[in-house]
PDB file of C-alpha atoms in Angstrom:
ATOM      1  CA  UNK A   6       0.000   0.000   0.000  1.00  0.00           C
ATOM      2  CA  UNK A   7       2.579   2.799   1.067  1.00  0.00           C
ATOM      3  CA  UNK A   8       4.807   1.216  -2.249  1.00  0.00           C
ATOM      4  CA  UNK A   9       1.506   2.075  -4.253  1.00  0.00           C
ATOM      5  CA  UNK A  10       0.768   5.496  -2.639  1.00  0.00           C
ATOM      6  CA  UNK A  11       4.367   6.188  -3.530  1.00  0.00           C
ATOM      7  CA  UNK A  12       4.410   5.729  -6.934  1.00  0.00           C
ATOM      8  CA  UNK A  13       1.081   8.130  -7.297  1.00  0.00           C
ATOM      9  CA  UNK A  14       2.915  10.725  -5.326  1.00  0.00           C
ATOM     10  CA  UNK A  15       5.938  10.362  -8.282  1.00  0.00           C
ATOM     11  CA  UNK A  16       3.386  10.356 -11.089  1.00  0.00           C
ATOM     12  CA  UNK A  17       1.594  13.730  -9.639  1.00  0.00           C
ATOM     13  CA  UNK A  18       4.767  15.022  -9.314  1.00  0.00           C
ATOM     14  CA  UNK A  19       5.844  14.602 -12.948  1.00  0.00           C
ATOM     15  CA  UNK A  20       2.657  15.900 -13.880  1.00  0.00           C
ATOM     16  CA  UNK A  21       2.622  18.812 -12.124  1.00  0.00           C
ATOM     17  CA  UNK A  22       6.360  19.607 -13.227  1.00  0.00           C
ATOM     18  CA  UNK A  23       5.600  18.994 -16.993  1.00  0.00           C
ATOM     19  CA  UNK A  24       6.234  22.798 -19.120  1.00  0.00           C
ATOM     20  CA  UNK A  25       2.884  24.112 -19.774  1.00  0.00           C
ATOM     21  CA  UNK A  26       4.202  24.384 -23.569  1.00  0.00           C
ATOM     22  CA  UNK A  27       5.298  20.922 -23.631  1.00  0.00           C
ATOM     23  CA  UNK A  28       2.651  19.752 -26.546  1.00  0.00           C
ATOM     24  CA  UNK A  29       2.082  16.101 -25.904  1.00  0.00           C
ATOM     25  CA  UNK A  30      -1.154  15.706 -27.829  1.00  0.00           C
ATOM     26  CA  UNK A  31      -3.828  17.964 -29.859  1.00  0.00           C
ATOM     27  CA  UNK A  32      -6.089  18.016 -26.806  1.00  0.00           C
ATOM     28  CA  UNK A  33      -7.293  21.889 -25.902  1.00  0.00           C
ATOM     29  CA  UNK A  34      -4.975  23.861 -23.770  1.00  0.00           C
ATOM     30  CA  UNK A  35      -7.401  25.901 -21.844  1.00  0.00           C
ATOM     31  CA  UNK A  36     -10.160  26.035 -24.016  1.00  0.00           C
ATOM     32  CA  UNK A  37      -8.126  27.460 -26.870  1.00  0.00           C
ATOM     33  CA  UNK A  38     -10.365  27.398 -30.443  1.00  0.00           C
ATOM     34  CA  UNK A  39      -9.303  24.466 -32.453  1.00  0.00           C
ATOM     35  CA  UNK A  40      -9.631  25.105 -36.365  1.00  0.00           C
ATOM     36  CA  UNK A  41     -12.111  22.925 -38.217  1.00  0.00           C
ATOM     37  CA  UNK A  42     -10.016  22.942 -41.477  1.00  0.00           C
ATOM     38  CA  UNK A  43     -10.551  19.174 -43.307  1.00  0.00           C
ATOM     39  CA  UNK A  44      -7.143  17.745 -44.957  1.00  0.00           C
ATOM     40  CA  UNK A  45      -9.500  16.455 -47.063  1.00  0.00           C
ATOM     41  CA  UNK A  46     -10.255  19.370 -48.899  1.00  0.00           C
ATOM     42  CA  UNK A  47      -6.873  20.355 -48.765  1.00  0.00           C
ATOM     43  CA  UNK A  48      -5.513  20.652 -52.719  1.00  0.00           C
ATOM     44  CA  UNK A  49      -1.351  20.111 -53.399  1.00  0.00           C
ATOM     45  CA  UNK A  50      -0.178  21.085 -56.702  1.00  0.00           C
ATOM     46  CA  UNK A  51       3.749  20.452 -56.451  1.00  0.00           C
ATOM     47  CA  UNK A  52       4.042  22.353 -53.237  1.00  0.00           C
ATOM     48  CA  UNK A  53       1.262  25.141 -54.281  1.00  0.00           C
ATOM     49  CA  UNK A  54      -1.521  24.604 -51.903  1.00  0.00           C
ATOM     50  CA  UNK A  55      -5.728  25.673 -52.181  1.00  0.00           C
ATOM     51  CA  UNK A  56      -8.451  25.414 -49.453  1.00  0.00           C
ATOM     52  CA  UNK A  57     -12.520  26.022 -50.756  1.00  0.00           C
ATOM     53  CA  UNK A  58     -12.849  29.721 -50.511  1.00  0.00           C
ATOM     54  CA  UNK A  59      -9.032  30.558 -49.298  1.00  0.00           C
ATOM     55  CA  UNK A  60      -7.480  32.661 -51.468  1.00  0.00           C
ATOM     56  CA  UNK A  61      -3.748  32.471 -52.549  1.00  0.00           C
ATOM     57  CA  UNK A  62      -1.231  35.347 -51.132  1.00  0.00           C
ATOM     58  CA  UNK A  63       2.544  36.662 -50.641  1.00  0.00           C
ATOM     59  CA  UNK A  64       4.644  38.610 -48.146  1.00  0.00           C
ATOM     60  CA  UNK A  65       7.342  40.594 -49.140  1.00  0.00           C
ATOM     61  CA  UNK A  66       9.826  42.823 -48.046  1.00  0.00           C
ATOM     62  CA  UNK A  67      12.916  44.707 -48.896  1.00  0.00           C
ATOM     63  CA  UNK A  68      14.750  41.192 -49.899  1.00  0.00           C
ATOM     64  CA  UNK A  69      12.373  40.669 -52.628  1.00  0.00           C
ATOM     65  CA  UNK A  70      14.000  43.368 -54.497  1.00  0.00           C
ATOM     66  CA  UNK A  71      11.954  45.308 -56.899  1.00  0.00           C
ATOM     67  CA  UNK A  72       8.355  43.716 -57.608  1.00  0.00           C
ATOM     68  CA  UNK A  73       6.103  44.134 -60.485  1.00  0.00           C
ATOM     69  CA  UNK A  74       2.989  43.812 -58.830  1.00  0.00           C
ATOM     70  CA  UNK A  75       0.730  43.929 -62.220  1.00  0.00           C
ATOM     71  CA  UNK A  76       2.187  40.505 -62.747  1.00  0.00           C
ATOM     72  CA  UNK A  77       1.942  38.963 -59.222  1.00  0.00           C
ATOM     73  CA  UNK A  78      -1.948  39.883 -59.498  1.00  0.00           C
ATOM     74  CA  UNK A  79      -1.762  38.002 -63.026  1.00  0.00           C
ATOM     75  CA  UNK A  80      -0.535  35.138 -61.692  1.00  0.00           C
ATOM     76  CA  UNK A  81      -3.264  34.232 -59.156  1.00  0.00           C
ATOM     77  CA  UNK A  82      -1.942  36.368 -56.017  1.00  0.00           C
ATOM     78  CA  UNK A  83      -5.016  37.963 -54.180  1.00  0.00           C
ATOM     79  CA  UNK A  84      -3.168  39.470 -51.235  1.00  0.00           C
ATOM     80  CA  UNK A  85      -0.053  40.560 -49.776  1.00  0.00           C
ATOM     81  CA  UNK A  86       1.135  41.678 -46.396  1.00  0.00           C
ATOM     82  CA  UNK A  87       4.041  43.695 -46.967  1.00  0.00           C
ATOM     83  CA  UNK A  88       7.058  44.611 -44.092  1.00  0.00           C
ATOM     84  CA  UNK A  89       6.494  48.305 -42.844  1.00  0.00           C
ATOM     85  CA  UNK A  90       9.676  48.169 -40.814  1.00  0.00           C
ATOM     86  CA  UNK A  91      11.588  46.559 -38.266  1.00  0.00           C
ATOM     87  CA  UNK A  92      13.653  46.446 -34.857  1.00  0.00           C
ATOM     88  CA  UNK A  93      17.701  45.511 -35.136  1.00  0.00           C
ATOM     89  CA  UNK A  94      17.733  42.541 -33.296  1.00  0.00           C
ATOM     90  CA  UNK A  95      21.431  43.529 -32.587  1.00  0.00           C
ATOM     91  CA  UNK A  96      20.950  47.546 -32.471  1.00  0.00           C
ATOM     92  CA  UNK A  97      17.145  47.326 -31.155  1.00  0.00           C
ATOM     93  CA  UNK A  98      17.079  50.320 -33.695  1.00  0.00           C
ATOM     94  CA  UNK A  99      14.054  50.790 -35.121  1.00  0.00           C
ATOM     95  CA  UNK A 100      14.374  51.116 -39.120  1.00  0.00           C
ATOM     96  CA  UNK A 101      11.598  51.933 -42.286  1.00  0.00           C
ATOM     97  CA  UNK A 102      11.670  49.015 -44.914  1.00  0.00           C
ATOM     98  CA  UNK A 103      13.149  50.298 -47.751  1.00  0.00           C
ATOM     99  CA  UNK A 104      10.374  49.198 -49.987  1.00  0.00           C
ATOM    100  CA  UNK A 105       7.650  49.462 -48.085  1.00  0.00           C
ATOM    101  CA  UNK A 106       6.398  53.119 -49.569  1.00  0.00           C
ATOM    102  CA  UNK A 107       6.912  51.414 -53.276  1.00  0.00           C
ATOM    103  CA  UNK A 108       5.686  48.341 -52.565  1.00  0.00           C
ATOM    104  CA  UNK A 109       2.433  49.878 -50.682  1.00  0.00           C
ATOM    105  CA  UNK A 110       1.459  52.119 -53.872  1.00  0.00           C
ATOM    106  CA  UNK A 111       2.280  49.778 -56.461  1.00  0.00           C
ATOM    107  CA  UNK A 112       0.497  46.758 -54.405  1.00  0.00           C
ATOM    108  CA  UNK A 113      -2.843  48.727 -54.546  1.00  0.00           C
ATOM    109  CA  UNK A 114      -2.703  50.124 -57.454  1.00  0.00           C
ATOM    110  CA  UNK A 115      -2.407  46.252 -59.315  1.00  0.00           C
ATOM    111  CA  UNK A 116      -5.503  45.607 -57.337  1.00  0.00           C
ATOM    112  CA  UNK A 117      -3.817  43.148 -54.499  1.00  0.00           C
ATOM    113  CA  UNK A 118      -5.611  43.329 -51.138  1.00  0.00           C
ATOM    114  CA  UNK A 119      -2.793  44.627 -48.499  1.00  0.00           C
ATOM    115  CA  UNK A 120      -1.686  44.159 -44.890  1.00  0.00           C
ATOM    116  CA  UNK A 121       1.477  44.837 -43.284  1.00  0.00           C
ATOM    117  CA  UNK A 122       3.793  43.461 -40.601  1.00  0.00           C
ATOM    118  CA  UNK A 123       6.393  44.412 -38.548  1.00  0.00           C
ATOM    119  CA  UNK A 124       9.511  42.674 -37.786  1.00  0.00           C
ATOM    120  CA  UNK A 125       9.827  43.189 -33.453  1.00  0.00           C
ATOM    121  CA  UNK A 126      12.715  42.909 -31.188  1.00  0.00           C
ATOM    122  CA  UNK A 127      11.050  44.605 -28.475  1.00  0.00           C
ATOM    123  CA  UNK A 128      12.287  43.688 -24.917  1.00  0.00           C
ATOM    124  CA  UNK A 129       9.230  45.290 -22.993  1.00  0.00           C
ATOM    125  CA  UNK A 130       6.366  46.460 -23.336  1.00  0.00           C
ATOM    126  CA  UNK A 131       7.449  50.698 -23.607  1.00  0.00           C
ATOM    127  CA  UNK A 132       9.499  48.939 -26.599  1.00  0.00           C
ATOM    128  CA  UNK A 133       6.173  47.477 -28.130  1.00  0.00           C
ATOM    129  CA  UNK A 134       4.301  50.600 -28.011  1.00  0.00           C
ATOM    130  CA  UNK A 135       6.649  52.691 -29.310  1.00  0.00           C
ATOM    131  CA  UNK A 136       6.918  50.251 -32.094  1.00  0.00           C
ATOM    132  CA  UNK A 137       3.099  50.268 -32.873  1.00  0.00           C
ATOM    133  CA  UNK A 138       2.996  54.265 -32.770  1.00  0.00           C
ATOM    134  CA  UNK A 139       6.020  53.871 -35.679  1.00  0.00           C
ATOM    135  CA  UNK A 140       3.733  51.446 -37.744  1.00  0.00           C
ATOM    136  CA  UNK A 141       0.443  53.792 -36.834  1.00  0.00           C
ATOM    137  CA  UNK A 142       2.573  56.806 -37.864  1.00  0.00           C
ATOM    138  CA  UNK A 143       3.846  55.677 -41.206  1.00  0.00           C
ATOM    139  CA  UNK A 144      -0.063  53.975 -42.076  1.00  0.00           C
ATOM    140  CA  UNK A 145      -1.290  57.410 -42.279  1.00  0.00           C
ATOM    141  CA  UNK A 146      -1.272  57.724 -45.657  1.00  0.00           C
ATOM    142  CA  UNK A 147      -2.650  54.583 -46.416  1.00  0.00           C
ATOM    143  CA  UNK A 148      -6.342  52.593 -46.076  1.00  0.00           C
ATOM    144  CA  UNK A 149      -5.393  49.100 -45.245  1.00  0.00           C
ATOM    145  CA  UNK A 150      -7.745  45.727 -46.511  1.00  0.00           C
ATOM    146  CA  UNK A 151      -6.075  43.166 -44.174  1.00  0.00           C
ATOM    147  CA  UNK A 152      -4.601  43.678 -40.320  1.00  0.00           C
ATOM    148  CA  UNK A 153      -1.399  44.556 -39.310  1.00  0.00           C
ATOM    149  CA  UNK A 154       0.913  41.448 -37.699  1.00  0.00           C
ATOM    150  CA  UNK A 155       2.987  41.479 -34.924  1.00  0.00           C
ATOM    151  CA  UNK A 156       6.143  39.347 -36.051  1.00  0.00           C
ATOM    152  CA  UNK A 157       8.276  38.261 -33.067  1.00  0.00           C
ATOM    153  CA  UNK A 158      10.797  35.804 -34.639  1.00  0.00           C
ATOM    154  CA  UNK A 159      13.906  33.091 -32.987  1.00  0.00           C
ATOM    155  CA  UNK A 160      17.235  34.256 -34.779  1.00  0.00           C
ATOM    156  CA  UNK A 161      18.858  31.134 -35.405  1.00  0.00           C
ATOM    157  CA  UNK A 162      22.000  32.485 -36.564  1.00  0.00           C
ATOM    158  CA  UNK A 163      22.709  34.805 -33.617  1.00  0.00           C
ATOM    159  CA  UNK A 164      23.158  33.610 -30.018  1.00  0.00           C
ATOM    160  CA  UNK A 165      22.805  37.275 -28.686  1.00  0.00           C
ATOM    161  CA  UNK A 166      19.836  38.455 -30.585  1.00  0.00           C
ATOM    162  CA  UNK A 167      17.933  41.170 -27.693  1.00  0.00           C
ATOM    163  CA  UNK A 168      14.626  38.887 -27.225  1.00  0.00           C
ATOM    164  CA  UNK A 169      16.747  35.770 -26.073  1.00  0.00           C
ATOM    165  CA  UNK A 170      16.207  35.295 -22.974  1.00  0.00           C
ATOM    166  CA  UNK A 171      12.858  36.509 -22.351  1.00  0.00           C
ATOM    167  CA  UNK A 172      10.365  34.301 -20.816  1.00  0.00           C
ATOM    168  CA  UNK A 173       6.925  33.251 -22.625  1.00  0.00           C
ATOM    169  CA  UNK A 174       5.028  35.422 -20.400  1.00  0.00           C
ATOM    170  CA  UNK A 175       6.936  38.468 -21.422  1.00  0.00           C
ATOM    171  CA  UNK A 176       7.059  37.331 -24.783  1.00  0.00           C
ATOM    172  CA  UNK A 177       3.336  37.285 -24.514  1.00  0.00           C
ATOM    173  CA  UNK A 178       3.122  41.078 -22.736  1.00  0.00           C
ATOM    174  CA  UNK A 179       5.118  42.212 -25.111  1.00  0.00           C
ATOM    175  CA  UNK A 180       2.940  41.039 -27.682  1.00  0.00           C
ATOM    176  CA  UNK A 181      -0.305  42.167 -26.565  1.00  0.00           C
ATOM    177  CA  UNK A 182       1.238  45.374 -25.707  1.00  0.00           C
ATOM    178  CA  UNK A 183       1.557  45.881 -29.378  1.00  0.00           C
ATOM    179  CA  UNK A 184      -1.579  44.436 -29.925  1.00  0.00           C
ATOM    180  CA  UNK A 185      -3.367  46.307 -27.772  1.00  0.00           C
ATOM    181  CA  UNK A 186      -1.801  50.555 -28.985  1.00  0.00           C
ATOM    182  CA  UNK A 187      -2.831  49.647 -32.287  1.00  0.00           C
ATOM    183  CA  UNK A 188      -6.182  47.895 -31.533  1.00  0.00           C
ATOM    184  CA  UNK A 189      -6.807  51.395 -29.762  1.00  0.00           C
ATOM    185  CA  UNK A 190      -6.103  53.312 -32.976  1.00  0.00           C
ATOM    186  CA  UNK A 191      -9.760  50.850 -34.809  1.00  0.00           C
ATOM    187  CA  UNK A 192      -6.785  49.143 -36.411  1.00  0.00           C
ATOM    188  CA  UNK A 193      -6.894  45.284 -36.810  1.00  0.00           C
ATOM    189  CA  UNK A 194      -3.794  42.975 -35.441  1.00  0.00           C
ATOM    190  CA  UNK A 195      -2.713  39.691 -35.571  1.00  0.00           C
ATOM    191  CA  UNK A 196       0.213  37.827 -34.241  1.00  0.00           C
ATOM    192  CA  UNK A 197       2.192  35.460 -36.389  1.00  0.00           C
ATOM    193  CA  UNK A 198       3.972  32.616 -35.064  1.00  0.00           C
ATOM    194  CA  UNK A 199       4.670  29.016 -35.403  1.00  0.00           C
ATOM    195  CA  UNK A 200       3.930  25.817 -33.698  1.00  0.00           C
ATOM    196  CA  UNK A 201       7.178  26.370 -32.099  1.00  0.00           C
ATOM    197  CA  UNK A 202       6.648  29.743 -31.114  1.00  0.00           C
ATOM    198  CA  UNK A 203       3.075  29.362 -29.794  1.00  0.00           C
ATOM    199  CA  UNK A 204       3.989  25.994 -27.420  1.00  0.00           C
ATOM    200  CA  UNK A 205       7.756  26.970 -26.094  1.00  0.00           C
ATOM    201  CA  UNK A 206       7.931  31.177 -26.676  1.00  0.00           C
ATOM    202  CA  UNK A 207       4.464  32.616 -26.059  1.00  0.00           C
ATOM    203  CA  UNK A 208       2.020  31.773 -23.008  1.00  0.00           C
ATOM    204  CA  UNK A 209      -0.095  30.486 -25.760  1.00  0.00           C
ATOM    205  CA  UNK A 210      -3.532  30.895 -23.828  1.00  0.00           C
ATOM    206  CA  UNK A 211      -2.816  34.666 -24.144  1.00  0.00           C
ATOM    207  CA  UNK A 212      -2.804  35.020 -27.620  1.00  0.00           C
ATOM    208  CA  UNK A 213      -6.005  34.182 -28.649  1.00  0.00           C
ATOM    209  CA  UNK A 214      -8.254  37.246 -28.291  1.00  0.00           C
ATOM    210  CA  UNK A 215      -6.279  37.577 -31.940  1.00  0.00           C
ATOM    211  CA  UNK A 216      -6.310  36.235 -34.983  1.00  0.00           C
ATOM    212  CA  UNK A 217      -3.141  33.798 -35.897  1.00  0.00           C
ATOM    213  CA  UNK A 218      -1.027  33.784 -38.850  1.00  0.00           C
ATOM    214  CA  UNK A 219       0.729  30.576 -38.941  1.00  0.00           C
ATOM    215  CA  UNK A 220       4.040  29.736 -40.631  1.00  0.00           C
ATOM    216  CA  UNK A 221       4.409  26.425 -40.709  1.00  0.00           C
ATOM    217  CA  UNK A 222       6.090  24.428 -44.227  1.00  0.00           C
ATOM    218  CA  UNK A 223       4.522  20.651 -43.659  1.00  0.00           C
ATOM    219  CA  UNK A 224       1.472  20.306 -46.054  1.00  0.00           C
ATOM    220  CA  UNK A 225      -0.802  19.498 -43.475  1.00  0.00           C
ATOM    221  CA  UNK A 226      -3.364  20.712 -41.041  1.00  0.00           C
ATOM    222  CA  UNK A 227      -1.291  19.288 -38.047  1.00  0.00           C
ATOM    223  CA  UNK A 228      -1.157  22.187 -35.475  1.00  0.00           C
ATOM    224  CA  UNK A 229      -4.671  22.318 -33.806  1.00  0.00           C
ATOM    225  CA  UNK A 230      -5.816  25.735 -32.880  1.00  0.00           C
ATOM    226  CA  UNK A 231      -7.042  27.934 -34.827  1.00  0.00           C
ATOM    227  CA  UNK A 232      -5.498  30.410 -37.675  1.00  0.00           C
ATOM    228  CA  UNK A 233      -6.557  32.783 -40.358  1.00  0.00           C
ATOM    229  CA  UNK A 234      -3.565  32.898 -41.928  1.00  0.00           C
ATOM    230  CA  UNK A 235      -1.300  30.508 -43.387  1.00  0.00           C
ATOM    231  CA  UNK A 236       2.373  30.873 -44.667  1.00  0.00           C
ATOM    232  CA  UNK A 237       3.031  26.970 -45.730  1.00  0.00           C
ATOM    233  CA  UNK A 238       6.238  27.989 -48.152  1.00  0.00           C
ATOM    234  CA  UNK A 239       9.160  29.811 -47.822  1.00  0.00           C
ATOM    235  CA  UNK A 240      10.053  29.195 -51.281  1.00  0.00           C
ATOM    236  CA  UNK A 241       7.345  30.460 -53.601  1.00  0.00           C
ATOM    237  CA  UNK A 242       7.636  31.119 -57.349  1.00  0.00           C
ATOM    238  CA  UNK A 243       5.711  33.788 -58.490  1.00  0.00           C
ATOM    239  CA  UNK A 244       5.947  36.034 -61.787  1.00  0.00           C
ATOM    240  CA  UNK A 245       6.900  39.620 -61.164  1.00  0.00           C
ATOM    241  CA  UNK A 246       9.152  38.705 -58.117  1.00  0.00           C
ATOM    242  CA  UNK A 247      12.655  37.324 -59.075  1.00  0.00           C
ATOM    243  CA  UNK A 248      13.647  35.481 -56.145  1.00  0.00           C
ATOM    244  CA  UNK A 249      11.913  33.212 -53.540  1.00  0.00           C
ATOM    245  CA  UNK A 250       9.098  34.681 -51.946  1.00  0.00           C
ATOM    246  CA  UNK A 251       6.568  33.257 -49.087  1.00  0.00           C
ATOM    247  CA  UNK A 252       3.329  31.519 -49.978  1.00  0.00           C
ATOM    248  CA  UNK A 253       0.320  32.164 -47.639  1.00  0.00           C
ATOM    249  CA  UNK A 254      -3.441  30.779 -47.467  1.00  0.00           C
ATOM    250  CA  UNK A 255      -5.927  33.132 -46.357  1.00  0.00           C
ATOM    251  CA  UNK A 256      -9.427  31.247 -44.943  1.00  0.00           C
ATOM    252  CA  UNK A 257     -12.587  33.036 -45.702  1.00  0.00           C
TER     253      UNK A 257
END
């Protein structure tokens, strides 16, 4: 009997020590939306993926060079979200994409439907606002058909990159922060992340008072919550863009 209470004690123990983020199966994590996408209906042409009633997108930035956006709209692109700026992840200065202005105009003037993200390395929340009020400030000009994304992103090439060693929960603060100064402005936010991301970086009950854009490159419905928006390729072709460019899924 006292062997047998024992081993309980060690199992409860275990339990109770396991990381929140620590994915184990696709059951809810605190009541989190789960999508209701079917795999079945799920379409793979070569790598070029459709959904019923998704429509096919890009996201650029200054590394896509100069785009001619008359023939990304020919060639079955409906949308783009397009990098206003960014944070050094080094300098934590805060910089204008050097195509955004370009890519803006010429985006809506082919007839693409546009969003924009920003690239963050903020390491609290005073960072995160003031990095809303520079995306807020240089929207001004400009009427907007999709949200604006919060991009928080793991430098893999860097050990010493500024978000490092920040915990989920600030992660997550830091996030909403954002989230929240531009939300105040009638603008709409999401957050994009990926599976890895939302279980080990983010506090991943937190996030979902917002819409998710998901990167994630396996051809398959096989993280469970719920997204809007889906980057599955890193290594689009598309005519009017010379180089590789993201692929994205929009659900309608």
């Amino acid at each position: 009997m006292i062997i047998l209470f024992m081993i309980i004690i060690i199992l409860i123990t275990i339990l109770l020590n396991k990381s929140k983020y620590q994915i184990t199966s696709h059951n809810n994590i605190d009541n989190i939306p789960l999508h209701h996408y079917d795999i079945e209906l799920l379409q793979n042409d070569n790598g070029l993926l459709s959904y019923p009633n998704a429509t096919l997108g890009i996201d650029v930035s200054s590394h896509q060079g100069n785009i001619d956006f008359e023939k990304v709209k020919n060639d079955g692109i409906d949308f783009v979200f397009i990098r206003i700026g960014y944070r050094g992840y080094q300098s934590g200065n805060i910089s204008l994409d050097d195509k955004f202005e370009e890519n803006i105009i010429n985006a809506k003037k082919a007839g693409l439907k546009v969003g924009v993200y920003f690239f963050s390395q903020a390491i609290n929340e005073k960072e995160a606002i003031d990095e809303a009020n520079f995306v807020l400030k240089h929207l001004k000009k400009y009427q907007l058909d999709l949200p604006i994304a919060y991009d928080l992103e793991k430098i893999d090439y860097d050990d010493n990159y500024r978000t490092k060693d920040l915990t989920a929960i600030e992660k997550s603060n830091i996030a909403l922060a954002f989230c929240g100064r531009i939300e105040h402005q009638d603008q709409n936010v999401i957050i994009y992340t990926n599976p890895d991301l939302a279980y080990n970086h983010y506090d991943i009950n937190a996030l979902y008072n917002y819409d998710i854009w998901l990167a994630n490159y396996i051809p398959q419905f096989n993280y469970p919550y719920d997204f809007k928006y889906w980057q599955f390729s890193e290594h689009g072709k598309v005519d009017g863009i010379d180089i590789d460019v993201d692929l994205n899924l929009m659900f309608n």
